[in-house]
Coordinates of C-alpha atoms in Angstrom, one line a residue:
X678 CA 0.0 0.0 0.0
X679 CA 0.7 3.4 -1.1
X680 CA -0.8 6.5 0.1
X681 CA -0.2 9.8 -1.2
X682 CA -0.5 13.3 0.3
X683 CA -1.2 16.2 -1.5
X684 CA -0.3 20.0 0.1
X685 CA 0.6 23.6 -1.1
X686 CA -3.2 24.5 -2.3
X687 CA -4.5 27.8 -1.2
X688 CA -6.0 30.8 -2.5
X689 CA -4.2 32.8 -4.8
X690 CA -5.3 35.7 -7.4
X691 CA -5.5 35.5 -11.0
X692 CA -1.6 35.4 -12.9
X693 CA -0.6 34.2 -9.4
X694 CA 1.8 30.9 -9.0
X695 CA 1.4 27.9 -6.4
X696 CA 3.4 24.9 -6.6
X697 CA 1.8 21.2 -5.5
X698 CA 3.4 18.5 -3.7
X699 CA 2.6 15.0 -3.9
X700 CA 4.3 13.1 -1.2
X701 CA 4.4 9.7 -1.5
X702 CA 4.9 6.8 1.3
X703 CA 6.9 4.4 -0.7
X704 CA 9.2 4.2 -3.7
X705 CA 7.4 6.5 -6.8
X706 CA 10.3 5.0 -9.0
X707 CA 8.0 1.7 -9.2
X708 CA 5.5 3.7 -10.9
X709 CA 5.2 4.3 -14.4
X710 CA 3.2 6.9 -14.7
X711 CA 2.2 9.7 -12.5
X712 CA -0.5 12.0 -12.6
X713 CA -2.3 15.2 -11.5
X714 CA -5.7 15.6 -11.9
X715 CA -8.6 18.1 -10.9
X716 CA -12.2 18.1 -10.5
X717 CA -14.0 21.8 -9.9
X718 CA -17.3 21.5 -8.6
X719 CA -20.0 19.8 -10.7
X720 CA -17.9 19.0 -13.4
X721 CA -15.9 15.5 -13.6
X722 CA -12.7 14.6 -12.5
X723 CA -10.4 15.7 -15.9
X724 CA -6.3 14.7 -15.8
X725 CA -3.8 17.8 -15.8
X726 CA -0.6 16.1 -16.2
X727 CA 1.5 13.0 -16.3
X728 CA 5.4 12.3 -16.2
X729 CA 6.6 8.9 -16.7
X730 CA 9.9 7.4 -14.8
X731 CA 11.8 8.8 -17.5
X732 CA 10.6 11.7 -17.1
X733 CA 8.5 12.3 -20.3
X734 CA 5.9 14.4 -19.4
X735 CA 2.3 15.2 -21.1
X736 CA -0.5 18.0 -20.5
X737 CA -4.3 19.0 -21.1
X738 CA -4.3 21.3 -23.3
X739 CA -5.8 23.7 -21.3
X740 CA -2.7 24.0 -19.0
X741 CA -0.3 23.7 -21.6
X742 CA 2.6 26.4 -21.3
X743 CA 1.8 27.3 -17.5
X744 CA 1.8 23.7 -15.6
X745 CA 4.8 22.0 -15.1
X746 CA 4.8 18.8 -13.4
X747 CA 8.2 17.3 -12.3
X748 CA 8.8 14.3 -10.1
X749 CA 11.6 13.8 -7.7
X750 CA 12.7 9.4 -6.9
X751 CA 14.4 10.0 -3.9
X752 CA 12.3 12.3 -2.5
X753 CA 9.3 10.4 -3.2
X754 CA 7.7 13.2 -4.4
X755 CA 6.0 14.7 -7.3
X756 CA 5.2 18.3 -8.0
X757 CA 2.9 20.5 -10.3
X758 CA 4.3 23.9 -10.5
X759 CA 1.1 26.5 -11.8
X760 CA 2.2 29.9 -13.5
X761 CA -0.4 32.4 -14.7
X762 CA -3.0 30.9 -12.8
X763 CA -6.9 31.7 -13.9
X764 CA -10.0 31.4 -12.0
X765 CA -11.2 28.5 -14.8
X766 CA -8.6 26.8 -12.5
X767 CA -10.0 26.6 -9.0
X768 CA -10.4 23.3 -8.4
X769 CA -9.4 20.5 -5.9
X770 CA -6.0 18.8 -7.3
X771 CA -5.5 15.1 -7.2
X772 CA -2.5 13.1 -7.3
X773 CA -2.3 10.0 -8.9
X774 CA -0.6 6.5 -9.0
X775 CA -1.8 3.7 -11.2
X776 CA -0.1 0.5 -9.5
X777 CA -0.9 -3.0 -11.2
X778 CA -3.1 -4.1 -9.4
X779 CA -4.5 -0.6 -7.1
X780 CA -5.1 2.8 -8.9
X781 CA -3.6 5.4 -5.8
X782 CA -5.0 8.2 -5.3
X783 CA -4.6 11.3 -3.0
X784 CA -7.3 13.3 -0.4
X785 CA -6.9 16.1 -2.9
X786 CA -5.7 20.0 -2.4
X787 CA -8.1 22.7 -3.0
X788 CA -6.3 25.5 -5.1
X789 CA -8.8 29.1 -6.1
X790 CA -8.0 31.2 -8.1
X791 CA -10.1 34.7 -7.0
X792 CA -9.5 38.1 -6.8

C-alpha cells in the first residue's frame, strides 16, 4: 500500500503561481506513470498532467505552457508547479498512482483562483 498526500493549495489571485506537492509513502520509481488531476465542482474529474519514470511528461491542453509537473525518486515526491494561474482553474487537485493491481490516489488540495 501506497498513500499519497497532497499540500501547497491555497487561495491565490488571478496570474498568481502555487506549486503542488505530492508526497508519497513508498518508492514513486515503481511507478510508471504519474499523474495530476482536478475536478471543480460539478464537473468531472479531468487529468492535468502525467510524467513517466523517464521523465516524459504530457498536458491538457488547457494547462499547456503554464503547468509544469516534475517528479523527484528520492524524495518520493511529485510536484505541479502552476504559472499564470486563472480562476477556470480553482479546483481540488488530485495526485495519482496507477499501481498494477490498485489505482492510488490522494485526499486532494483545493487550489482558487479569486481576486
Amino acid at each position: 500500500q501506497v498513500q499519497l498526500v497532497e499540500s501547497g493549495g491555497g487561495l491565490v489571485q488571478p496570474g498568481g503561481s502555487l506549486r503542488l506537492s505530492c508526497a508519497a509513502s513508498g518508492p514513486i520509481g515503481t511507478f510508471y506513470v504519474m499523474g495530476w488531476y482536478r475536478q471543480a465542482p460539478g464537473k468531472q474529474r479531468e487529468l492535468v498532467a502525467t510524467i513517466t519514470s523517464g521523465g516524459r511528461t504530457d498536458y491538457a491542453n488547457s494547462v499547456k505552457g503554464r503547468f509544469t509537473v516534475s517528479r523527484d525518486n528520492i524524495k518520493n515526491t511529485v510536484y505541479l508547479q502552476m504559472n499564470s494561474l486563472k480562476p477556470e482553474d480553482t479546483a481540488v487537485y488530485y495526485c495519482n498512482a496507477p499501481g498494477l493491481s490498485v489505482n492510488y490516489w490522494g485526499q486532494g488540495t483545493q487550489v482558487t483562483v479569486s481576486s
